[in-house]
XYZ file of N, CA, C and O in Angstrom:
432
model
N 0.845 -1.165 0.000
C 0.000 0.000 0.000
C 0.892 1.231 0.000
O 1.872 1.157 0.741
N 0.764 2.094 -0.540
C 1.286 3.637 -0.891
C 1.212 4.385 0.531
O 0.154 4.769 1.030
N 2.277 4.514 1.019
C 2.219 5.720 1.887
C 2.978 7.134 1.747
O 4.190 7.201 1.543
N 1.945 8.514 1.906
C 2.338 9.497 2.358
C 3.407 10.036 3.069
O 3.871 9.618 4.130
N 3.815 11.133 2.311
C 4.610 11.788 3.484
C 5.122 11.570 5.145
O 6.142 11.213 5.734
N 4.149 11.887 5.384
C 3.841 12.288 6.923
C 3.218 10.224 7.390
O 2.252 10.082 8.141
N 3.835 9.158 6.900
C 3.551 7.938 6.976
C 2.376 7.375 6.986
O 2.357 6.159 7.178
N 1.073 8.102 6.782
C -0.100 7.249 7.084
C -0.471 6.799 5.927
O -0.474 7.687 5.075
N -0.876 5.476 5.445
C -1.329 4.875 4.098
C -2.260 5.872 3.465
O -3.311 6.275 3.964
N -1.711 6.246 2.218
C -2.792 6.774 1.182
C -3.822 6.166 1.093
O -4.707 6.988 0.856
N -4.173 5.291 1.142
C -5.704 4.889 0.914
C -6.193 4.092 2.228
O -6.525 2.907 2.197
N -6.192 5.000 3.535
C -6.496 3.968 4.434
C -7.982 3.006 4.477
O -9.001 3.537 4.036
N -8.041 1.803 4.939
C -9.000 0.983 5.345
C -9.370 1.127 6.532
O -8.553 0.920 7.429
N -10.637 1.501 6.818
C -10.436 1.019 8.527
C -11.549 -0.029 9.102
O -12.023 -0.171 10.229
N -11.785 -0.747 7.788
C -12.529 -2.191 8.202
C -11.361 -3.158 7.808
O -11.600 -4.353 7.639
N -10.217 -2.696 7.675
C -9.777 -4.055 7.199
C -9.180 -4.919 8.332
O -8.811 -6.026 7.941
N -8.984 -4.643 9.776
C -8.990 -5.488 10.407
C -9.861 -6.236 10.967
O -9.592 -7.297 11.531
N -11.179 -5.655 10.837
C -12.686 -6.773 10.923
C -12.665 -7.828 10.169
O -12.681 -9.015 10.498
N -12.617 -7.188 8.807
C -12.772 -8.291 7.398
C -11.328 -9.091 7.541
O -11.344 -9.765 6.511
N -9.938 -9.447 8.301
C -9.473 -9.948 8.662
C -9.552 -10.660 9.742
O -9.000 -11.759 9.692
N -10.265 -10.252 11.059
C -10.724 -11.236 11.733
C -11.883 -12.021 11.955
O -12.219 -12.751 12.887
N -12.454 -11.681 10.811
C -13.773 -12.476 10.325
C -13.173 -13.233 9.749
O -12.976 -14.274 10.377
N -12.499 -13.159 8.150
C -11.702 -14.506 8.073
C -11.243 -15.613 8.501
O -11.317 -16.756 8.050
N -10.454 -14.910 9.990
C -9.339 -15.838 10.625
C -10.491 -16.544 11.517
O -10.215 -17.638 12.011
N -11.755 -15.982 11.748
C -12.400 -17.158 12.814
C -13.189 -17.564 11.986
O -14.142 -18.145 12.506
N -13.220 -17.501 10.650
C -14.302 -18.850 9.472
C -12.716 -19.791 9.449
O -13.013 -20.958 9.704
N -12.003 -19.729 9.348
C -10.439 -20.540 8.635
C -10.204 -20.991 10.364
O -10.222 -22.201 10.588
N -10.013 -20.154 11.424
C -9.317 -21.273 12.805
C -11.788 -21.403 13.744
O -12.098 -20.414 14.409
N -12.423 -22.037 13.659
C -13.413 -22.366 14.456
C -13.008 -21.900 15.747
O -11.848 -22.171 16.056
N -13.948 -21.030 16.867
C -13.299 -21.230 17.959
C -12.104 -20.209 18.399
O -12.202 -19.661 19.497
N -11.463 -20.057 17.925
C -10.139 -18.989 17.893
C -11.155 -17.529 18.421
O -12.127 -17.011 17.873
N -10.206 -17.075 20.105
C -10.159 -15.251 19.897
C -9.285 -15.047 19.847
O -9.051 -14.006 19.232
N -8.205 -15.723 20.353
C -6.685 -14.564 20.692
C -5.877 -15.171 19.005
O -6.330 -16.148 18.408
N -4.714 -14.393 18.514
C -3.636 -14.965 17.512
C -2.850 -14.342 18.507
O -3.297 -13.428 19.201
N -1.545 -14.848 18.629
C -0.276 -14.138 18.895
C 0.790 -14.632 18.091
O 1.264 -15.766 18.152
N 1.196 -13.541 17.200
C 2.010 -13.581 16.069
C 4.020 -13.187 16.753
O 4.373 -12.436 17.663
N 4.430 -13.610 16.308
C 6.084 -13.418 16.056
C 6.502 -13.917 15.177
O 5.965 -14.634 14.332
N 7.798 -13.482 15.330
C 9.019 -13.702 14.214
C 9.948 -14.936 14.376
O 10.802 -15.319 13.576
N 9.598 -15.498 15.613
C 10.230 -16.030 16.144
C 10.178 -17.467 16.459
O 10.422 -17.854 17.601
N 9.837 -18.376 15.394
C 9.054 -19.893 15.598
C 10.632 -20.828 16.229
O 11.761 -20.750 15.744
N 10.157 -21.704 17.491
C 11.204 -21.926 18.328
C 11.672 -23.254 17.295
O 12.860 -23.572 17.365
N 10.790 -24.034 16.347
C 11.508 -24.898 15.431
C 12.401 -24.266 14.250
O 13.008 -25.084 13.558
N 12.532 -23.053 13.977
C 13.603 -22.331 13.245
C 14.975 -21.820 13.509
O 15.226 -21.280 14.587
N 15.692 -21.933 12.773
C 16.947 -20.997 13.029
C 16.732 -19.501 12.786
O 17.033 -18.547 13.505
N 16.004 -19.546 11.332
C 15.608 -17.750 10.908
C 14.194 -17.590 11.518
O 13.273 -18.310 11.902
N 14.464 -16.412 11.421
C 12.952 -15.825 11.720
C 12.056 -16.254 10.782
O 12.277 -16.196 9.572
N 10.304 -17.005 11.648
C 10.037 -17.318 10.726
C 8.199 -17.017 11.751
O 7.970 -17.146 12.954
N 7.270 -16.611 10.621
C 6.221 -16.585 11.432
C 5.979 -17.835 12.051
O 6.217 -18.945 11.577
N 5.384 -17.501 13.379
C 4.643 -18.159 14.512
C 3.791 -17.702 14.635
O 3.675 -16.501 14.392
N 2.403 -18.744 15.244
C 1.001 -17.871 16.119
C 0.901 -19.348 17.185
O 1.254 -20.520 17.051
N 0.244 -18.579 18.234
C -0.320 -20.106 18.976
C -2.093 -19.135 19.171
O -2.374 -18.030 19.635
N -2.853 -20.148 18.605
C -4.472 -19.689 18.514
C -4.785 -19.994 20.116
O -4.455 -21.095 20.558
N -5.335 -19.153 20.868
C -6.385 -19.520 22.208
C -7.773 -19.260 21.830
O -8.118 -18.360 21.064
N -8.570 -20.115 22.420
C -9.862 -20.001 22.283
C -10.033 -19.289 23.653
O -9.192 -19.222 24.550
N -11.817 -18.551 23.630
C -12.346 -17.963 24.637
C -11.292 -18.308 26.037
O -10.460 -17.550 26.535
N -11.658 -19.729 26.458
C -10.924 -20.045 27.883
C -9.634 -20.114 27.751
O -9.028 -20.832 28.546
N -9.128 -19.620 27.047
C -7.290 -19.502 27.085
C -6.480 -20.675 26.921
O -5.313 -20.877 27.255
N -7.584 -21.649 26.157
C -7.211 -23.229 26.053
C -6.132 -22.758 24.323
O -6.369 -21.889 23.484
N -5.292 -23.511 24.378
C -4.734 -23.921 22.846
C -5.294 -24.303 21.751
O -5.452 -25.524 21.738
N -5.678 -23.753 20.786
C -5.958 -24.233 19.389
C -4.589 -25.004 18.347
O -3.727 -24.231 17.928
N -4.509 -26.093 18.091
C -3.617 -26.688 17.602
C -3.754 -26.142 15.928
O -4.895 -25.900 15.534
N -2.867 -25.999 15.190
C -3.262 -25.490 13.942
C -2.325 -25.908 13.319
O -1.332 -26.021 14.037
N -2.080 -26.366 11.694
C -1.364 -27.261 11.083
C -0.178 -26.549 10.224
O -0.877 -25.688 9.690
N 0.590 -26.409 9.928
C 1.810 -25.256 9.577
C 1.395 -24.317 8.441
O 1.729 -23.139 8.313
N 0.549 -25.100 7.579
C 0.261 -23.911 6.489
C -0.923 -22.954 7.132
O -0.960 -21.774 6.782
N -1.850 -23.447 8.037
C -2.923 -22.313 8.316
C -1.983 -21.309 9.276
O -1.850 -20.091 9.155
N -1.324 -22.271 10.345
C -0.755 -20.937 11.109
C 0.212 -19.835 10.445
O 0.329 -18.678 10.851
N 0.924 -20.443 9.280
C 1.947 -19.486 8.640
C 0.989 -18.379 7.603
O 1.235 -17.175 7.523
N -0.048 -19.028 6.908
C -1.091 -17.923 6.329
C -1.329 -16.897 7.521
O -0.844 -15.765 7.532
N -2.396 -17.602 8.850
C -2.775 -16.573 9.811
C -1.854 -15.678 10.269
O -2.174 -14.635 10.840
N -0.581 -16.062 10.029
C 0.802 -15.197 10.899
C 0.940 -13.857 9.605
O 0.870 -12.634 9.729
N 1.139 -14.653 8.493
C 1.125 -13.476 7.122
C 0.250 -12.526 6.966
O 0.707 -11.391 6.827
N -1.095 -12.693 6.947
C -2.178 -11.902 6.669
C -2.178 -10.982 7.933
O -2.704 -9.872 7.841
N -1.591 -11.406 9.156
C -1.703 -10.111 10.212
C -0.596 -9.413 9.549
O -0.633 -8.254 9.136
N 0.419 -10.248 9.485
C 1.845 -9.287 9.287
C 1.652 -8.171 8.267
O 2.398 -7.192 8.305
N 0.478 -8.296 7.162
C 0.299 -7.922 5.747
C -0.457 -6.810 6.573
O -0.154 -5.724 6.079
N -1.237 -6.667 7.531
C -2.385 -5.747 7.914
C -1.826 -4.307 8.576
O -2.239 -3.150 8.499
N -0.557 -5.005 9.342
C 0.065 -3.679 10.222
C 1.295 -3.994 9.648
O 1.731 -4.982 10.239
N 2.104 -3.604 8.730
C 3.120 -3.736 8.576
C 4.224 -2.966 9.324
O 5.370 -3.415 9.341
N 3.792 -1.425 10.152
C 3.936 -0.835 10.968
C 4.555 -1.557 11.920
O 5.703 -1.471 12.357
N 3.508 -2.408 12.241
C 3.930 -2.961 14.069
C 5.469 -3.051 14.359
O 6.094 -2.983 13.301
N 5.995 -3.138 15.074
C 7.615 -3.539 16.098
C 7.374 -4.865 15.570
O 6.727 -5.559 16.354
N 7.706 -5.458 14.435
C 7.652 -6.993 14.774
C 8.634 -7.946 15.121
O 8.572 -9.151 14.878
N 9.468 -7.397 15.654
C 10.892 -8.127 16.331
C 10.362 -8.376 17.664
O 11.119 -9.052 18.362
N 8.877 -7.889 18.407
C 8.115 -7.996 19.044
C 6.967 -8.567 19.021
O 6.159 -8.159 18.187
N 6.332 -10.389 20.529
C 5.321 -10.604 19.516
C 4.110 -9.700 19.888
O 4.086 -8.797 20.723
N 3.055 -10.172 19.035
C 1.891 -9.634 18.795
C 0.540 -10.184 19.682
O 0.648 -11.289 20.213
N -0.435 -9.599 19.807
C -1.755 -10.134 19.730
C -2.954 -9.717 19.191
O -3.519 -8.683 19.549
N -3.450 -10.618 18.187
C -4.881 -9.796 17.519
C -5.861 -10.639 18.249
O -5.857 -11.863 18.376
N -6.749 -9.709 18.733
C -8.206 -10.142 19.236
C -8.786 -10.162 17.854
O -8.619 -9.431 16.877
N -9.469 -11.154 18.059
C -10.597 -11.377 16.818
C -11.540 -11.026 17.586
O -12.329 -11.595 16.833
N -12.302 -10.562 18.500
C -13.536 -10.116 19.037
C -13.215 -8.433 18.952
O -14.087 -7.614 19.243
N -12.329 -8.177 18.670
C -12.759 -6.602 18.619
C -11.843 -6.409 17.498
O -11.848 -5.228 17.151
N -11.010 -7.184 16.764
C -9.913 -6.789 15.839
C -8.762 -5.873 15.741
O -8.256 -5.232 14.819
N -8.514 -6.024 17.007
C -7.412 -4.868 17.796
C -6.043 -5.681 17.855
O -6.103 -6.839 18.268
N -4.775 -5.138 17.457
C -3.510 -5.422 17.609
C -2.821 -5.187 18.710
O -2.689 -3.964 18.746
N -2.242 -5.717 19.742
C -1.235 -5.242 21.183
C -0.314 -5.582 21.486
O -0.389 -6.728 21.929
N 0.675 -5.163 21.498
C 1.921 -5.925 21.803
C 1.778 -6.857 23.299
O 1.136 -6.597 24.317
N 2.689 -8.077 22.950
C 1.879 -9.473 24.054
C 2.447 -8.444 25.042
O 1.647 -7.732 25.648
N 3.824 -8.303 25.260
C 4.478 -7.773 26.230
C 3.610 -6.930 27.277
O 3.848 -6.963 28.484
N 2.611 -6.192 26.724
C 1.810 -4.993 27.313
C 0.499 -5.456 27.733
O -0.343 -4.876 28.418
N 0.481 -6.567 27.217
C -1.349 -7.120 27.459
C -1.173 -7.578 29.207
O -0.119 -7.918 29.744
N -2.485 -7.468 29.841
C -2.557 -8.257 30.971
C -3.823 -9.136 31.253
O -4.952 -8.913 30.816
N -3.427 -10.202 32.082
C -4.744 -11.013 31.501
C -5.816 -11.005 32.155
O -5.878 -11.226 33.365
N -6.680 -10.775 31.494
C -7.929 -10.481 31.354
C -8.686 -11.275 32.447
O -9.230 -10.691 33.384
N -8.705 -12.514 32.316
C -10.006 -13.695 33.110
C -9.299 -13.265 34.071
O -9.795 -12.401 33.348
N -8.693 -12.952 34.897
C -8.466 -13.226 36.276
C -8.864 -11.824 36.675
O -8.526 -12.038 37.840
N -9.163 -10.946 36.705
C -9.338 -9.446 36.659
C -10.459 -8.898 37.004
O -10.588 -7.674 36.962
C-alpha cells in the first residue's frame, strides 16, 4: 500500500482489520486470541509463529500452512507494528497489542 509523506497509508482501510478477523475465525473455528512473532522456536531464521487460544485460554492446535497464512495476513495488515516484538490480535474486537503490554484479562 502507498504511503504518504507524513507515513499514514494513502488509501487507508479502517474495516480491514474486521474483514481480517472475520476470516481468521471462518479458517481457525473457535479462535479469539492470535499471537504472532518472528520467532518460531523450530527455526533458526525468523520465521512466522502464532499459537491460537480459544475464549478459555485453552490452545488451538493449527497445522503449519494455516498458522503461517494466519501469521502473514496479520503481518500484511500492520506492517507498521515492532515486529521483532510478539503480537496479539483479538478477533472479538480486531485490535492489535503488543503481548508484552497485554494483561490477563479472566483473572481481573
Amino acid at each position: 500500500m502507498l504511503v504518504t509523506p507524513s507515513g499514514t497509508s494513502a488509501c487507508p482501510d479502517p474495516d480491514r482489520p474486521h474483514r481480517l478477523a472475520a476470516q481468521l475465525a471462518d479458517m481457525i473455528p473457535g479462535a479469539a486470541t492470535i499471537r504472532v512473532s518472528l520467532s518460531d522456536p523450530k527455526e533458526t531464521w525468523p520465521h512466522p509463529h502464532v499459537i491460537v487460544k480459544d475464549e478459555a485460554g485453552q490452545t488451538i492446535q493449527l497445522g503449519r500452512i494455516a498458522a503461517r497464512a494466519a501469521a502473514r495476513w496479520i503481518l500484511r495488515v500492520w506492517p507498521e507494528a515492532d515486529w521483532p516484538r510478539p503480537h496479539t490480535f483479538d478477533l472479538t474486537d480486531a485490535t492489535l497489542t503488543r503481548s508484552d503490554l497485554l494483561t490477563d484479562r479472566r483473572g481481573r
